[in-house]
mmCIF file of C-alpha atoms and ligand atoms in Angstrom:
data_model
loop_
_atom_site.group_PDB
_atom_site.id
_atom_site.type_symbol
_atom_site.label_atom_id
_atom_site.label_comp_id
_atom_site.label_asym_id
_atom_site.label_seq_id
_atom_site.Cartn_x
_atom_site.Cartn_y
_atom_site.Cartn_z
ATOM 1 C CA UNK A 1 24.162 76.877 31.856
ATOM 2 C CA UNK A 2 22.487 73.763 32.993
ATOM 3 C CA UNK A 3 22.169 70.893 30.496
ATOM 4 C CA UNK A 4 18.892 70.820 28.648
ATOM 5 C CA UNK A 5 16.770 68.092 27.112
ATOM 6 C CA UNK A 6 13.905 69.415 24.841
ATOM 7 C CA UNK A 7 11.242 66.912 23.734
ATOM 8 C CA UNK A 8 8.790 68.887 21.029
ATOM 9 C CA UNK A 9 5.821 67.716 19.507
ATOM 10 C CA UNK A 10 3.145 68.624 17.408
ATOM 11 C CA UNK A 11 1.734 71.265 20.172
ATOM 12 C CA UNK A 12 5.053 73.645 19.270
ATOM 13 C CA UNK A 13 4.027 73.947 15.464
ATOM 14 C CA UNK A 14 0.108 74.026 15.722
ATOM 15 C CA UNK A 15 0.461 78.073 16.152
ATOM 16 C CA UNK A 16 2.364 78.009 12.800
ATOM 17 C CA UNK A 17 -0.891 76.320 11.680
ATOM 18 C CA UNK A 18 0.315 72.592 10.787
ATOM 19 C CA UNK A 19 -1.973 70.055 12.796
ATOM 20 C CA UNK A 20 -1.691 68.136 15.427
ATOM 21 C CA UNK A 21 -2.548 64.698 15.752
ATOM 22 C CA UNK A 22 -4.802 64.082 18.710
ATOM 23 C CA UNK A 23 -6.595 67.427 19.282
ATOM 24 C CA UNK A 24 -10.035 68.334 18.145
ATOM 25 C CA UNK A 25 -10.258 67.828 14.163
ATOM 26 C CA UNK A 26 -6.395 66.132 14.495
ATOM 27 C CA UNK A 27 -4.629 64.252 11.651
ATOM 28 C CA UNK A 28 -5.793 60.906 13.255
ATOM 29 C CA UNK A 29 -9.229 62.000 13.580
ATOM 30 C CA UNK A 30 -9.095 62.778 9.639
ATOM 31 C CA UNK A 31 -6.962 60.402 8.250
ATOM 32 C CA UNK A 32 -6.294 56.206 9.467
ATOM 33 C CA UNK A 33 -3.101 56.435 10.448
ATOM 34 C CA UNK A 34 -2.533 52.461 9.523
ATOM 35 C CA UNK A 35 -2.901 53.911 6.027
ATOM 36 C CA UNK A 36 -0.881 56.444 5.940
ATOM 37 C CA UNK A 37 2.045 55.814 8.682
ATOM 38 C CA UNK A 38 2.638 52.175 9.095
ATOM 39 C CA UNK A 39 4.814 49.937 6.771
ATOM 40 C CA UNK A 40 1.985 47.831 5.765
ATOM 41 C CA UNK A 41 -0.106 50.722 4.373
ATOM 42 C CA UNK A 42 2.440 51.467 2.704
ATOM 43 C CA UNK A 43 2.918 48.173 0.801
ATOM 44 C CA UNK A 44 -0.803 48.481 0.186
ATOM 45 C CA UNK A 45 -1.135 51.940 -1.333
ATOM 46 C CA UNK A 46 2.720 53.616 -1.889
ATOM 47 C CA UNK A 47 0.621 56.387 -3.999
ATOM 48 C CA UNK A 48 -1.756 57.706 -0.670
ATOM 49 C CA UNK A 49 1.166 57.583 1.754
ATOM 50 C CA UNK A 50 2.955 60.104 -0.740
ATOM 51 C CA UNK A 51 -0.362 61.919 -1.293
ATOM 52 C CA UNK A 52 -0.411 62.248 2.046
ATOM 53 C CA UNK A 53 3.162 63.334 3.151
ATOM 54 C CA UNK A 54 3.260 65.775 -0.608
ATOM 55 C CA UNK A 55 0.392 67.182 1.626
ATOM 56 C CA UNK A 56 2.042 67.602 4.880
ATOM 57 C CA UNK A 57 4.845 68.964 2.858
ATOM 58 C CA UNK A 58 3.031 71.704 1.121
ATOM 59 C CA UNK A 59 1.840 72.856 4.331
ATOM 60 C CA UNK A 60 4.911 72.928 6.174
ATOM 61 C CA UNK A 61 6.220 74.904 3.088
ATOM 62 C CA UNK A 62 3.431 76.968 3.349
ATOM 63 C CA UNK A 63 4.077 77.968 7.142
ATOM 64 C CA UNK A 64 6.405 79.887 9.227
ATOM 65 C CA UNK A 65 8.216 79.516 12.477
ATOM 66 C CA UNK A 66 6.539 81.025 15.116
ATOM 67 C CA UNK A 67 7.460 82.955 18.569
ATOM 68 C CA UNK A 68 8.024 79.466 19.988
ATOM 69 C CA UNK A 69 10.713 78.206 17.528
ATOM 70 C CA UNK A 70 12.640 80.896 17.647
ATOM 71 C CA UNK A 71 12.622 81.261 20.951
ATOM 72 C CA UNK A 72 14.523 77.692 21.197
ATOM 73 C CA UNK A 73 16.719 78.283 18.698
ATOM 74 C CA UNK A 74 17.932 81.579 20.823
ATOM 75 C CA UNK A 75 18.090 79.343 23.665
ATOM 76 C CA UNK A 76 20.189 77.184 21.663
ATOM 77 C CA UNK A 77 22.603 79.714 19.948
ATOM 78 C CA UNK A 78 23.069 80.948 24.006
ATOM 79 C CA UNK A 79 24.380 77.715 24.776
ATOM 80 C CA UNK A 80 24.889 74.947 22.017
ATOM 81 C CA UNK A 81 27.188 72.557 24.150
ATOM 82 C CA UNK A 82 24.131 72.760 26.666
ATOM 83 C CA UNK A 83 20.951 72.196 24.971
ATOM 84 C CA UNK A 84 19.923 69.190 23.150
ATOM 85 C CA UNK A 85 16.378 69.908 21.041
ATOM 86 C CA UNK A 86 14.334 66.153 20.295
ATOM 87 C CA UNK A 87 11.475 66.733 18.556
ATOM 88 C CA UNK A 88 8.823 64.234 17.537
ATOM 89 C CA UNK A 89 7.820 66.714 14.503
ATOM 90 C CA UNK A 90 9.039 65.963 10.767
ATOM 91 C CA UNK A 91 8.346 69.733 9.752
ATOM 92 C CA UNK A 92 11.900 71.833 9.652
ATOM 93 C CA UNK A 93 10.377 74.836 11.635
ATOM 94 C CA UNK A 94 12.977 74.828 14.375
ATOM 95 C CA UNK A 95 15.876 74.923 11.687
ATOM 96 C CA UNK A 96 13.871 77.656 9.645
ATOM 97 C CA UNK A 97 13.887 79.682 13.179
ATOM 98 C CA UNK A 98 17.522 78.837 13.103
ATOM 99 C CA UNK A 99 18.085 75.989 15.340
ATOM 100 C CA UNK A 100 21.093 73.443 14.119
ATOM 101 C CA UNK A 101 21.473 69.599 15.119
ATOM 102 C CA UNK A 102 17.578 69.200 15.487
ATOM 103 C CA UNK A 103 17.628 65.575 16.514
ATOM 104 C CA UNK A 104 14.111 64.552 14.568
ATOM 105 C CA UNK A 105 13.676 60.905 16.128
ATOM 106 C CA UNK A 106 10.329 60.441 13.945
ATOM 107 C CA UNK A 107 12.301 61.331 10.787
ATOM 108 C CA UNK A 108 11.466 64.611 8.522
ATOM 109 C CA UNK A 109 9.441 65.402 5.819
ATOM 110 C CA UNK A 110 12.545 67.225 3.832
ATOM 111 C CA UNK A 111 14.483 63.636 3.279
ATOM 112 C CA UNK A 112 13.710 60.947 0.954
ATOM 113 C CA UNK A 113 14.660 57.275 2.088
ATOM 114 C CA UNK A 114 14.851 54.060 -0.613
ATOM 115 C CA UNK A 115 12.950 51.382 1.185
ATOM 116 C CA UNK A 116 15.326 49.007 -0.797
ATOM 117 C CA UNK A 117 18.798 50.273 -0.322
ATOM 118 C CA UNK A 118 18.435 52.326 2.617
ATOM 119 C CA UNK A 119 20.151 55.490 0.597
ATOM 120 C CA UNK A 120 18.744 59.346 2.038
ATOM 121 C CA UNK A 121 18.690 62.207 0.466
ATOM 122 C CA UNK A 122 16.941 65.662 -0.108
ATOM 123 C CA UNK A 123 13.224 65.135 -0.608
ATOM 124 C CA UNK A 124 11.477 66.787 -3.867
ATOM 125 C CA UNK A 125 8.507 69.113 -2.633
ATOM 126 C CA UNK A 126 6.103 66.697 -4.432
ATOM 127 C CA UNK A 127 7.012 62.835 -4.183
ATOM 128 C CA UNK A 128 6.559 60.090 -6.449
ATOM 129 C CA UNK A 129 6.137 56.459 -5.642
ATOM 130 C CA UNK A 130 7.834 55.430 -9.207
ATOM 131 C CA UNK A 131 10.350 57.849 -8.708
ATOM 132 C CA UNK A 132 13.931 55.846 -9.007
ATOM 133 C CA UNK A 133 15.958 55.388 -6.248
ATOM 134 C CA UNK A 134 19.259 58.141 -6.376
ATOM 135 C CA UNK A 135 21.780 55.008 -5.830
ATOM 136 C CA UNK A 136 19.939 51.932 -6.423
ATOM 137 C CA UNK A 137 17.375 53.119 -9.038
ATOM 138 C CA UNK A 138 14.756 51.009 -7.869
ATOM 139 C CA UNK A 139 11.516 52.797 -7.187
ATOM 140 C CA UNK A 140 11.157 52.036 -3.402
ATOM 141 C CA UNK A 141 11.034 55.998 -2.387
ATOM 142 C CA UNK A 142 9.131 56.310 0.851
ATOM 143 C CA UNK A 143 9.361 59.187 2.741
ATOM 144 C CA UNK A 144 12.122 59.509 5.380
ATOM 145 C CA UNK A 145 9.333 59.549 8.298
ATOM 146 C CA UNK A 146 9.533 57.600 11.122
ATOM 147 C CA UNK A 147 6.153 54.882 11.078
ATOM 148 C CA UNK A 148 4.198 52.905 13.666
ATOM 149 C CA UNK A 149 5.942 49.721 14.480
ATOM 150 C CA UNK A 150 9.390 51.184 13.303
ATOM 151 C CA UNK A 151 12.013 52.078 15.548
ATOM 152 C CA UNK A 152 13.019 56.097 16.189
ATOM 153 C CA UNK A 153 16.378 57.486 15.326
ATOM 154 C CA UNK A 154 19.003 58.671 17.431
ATOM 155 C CA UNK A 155 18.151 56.201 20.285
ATOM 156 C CA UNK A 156 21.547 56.286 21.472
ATOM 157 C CA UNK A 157 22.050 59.801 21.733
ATOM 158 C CA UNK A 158 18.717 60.652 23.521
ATOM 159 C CA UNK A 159 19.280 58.135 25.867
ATOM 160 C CA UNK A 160 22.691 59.320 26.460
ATOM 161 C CA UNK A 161 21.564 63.373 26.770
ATOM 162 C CA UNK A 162 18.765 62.372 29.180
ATOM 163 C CA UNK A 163 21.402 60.835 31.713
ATOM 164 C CA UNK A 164 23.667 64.023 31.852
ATOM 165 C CA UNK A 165 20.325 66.562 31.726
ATOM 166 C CA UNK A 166 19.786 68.800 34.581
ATOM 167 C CA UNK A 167 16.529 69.218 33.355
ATOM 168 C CA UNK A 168 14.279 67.644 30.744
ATOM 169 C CA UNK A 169 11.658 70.021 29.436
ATOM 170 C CA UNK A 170 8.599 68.710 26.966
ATOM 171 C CA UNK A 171 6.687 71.166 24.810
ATOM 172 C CA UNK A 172 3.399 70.592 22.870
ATOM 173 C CA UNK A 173 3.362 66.897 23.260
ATOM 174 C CA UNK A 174 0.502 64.892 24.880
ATOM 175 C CA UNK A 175 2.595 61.734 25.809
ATOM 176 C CA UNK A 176 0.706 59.243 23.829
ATOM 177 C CA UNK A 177 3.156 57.933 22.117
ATOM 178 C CA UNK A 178 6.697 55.954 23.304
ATOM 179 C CA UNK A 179 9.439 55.657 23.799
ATOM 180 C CA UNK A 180 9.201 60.070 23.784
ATOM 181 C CA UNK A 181 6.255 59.614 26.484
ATOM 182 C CA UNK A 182 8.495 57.891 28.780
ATOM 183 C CA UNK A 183 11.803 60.621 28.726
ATOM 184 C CA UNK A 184 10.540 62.509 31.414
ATOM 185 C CA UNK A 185 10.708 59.233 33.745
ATOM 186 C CA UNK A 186 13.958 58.341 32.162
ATOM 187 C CA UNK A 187 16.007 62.009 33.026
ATOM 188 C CA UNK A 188 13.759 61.888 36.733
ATOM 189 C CA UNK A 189 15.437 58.835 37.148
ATOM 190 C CA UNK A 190 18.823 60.605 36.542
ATOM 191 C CA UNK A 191 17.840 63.598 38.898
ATOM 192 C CA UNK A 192 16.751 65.834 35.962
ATOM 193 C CA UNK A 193 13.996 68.537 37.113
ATOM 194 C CA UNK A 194 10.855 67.698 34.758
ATOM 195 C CA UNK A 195 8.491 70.624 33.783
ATOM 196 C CA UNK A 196 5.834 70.243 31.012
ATOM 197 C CA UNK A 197 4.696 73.470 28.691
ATOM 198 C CA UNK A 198 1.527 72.852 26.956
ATOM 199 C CA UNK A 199 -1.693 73.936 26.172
ATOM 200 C CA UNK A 200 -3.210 71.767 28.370
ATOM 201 C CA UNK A 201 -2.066 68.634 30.760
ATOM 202 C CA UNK A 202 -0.876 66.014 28.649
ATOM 203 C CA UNK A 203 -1.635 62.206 29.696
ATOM 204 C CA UNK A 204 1.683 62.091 31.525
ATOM 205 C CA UNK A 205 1.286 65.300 33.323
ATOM 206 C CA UNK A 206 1.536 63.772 36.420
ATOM 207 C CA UNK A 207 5.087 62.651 35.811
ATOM 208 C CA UNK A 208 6.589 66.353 35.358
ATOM 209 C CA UNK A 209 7.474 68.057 38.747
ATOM 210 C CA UNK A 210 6.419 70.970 37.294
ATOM 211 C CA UNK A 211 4.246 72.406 34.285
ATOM 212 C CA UNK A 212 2.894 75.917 32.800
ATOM 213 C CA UNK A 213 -0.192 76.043 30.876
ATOM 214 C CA UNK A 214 -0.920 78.043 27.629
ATOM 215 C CA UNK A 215 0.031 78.405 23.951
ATOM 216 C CA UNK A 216 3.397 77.863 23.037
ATOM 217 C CA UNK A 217 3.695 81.221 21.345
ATOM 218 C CA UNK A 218 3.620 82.920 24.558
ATOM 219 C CA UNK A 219 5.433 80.642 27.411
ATOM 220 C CA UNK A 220 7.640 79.305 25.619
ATOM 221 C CA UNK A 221 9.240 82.645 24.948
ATOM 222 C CA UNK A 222 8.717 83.511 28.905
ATOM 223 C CA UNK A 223 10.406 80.289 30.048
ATOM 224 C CA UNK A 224 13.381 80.816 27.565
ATOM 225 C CA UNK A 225 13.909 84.243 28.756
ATOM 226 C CA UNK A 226 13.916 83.240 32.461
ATOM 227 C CA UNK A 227 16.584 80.717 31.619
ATOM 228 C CA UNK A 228 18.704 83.532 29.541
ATOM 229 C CA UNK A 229 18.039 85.451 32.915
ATOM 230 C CA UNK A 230 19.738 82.505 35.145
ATOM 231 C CA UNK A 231 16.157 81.457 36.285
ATOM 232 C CA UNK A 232 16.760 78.174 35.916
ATOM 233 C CA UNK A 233 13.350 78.091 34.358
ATOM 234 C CA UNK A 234 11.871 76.023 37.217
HETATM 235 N N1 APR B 301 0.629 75.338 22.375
HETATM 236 C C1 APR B 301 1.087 74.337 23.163
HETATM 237 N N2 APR B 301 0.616 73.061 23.106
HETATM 238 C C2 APR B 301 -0.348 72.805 22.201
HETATM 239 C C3 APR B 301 -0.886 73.800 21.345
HETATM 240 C C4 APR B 301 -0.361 75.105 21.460
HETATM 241 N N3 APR B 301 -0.797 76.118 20.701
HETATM 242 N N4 APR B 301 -1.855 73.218 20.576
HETATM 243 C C5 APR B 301 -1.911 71.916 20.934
HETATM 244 N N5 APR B 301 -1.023 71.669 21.917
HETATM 245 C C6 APR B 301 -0.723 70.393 22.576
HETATM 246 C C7 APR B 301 -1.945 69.559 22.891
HETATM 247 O O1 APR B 301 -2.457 69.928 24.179
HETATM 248 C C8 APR B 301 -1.339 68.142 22.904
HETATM 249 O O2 APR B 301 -0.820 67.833 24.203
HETATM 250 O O3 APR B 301 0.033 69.620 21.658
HETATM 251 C C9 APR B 301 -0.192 68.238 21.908
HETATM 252 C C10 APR B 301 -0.487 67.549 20.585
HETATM 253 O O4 APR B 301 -0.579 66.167 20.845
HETATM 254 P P1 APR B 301 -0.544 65.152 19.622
HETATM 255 O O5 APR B 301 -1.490 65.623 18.577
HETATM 256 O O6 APR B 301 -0.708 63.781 20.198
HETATM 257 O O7 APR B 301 0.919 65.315 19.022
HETATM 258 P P2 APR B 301 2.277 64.662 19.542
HETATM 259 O O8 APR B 301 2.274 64.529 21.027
HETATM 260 O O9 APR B 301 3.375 65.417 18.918
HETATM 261 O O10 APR B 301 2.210 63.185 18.878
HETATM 262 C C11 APR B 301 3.374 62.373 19.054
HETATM 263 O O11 APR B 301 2.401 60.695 17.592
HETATM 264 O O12 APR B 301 1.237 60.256 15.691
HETATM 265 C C12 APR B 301 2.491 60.257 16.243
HETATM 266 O O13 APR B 301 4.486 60.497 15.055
HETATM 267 C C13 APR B 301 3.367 61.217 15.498
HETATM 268 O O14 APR B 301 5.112 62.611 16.372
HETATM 269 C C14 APR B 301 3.751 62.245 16.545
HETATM 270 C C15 APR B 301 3.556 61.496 17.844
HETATM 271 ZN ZN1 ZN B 302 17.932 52.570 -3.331
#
């Protein structure tokens, strides 16, 4: 099979019923997002940003994978060596739907992280700003989440999967947000066929050679099976 880049955002989890950030009613129209995902706001007020994520986590708890994730994880148990799933989410959908090696460059809402020592580990559902450290024992838990003004994980390796894709595929993302926004230029660049699946066009639509419009519950499914079929999915 041809080699696949996946970039997922918040659009492939909305059906499961966790938000997204920019629609209508978003998590940024609700919340300021320099209080709850930057490093300063959380240097100001450690006890919202856990409110906030013990939140997030309840609900992700709370919801199941739908047609979309599993869907991707078939695609992925059909050819592991061939397709590389990024996604921008922190909720563990995909791996609930079965997907392994989820490369989560914005972090995840499952792992703890000391902002002192840099030690990881298994987050507790509900999180507590005095809670000691594993390995240090300071209390500098943050949440293992990616922030504004921090850099994404796995740099290396997305950079590196994007050169050898055939074809770079995004999914429920609006392209607000770099460096994920500019992959699709990145794998064009390296002759990778682009094609966008979302509800509707996202603000770098124009950079996909192609795109299919509707919920991800329904053509995602449809686009994995014509790939399965040797459809390329073009
Ligand atoms: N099916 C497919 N796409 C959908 C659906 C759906 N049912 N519902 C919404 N979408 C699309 C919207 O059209 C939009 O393009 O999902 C996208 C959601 O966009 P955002 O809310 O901006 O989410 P995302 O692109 O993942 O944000 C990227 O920004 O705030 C940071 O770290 C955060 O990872 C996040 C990043
Ligand atoms: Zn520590």
């Amino acid at each position: 099979m041809e080699r696949i880049v996946i970039l997922t955002g918040a659009g492939l989890s909305a059906e499961s019923g966790l938000g997204t950030f920019r629609d209508k009613d978003g998590l940024w129209t609700r919340y300021d997002l320099n209080d709850v995902a930057t490093p300063e706001g959380f240097a100001r007020n450690p006890a919202l940003v856990h409110e906030f994520y013990n939140a997030r986590r309840a609900n992700c708890l709370a919801a199941s994978p739908n047609p979309a994730h599993h869907a991707l994880a078939r695609l992925q148990r059909a050819a592991p060596d061939s397709v590389c799933l990024v996604t921008q989410n922190v909720d563990d959908l995909l791996e609930r739907a079965g997907a392994a090696d989820v490369v989560h460059m914005h972090g995840q809402l499952t792992r703890a992280l000391c902002a002192d020592c840099g030690h990881r580990w298994d987050a507790p559902q509900v999180m507590d700003p005095s809670a000691p450290c594993p390995a240090c024992a300071r209390p500098a838990t943050r949440p293992d989440i990616v922030w504004f003004g921090e850099y994404p994980y796995y740099m290396d390796r997305i950079e590196h999967a994007l050169i050898q894709a055939d074809m770079f595929v995004a999914i429920g993302t609006s392209g607000n947000v770099y460096p994920a926004a500019g992959f699709v230029q990145q794998a064009a660049a390296a002759g990778a066929a682009t094609l966008e699946l979302n509800l509707e066009a996202s603000t770098t639509a124009g950079l996909f050679e192609d795109r299919r419009l509707g919920p991800a519950s329904q053509i995602v499914p449809a686009w994995v099976d014509e790939v399965l079929a040797g459809k390329h999915g073009r």
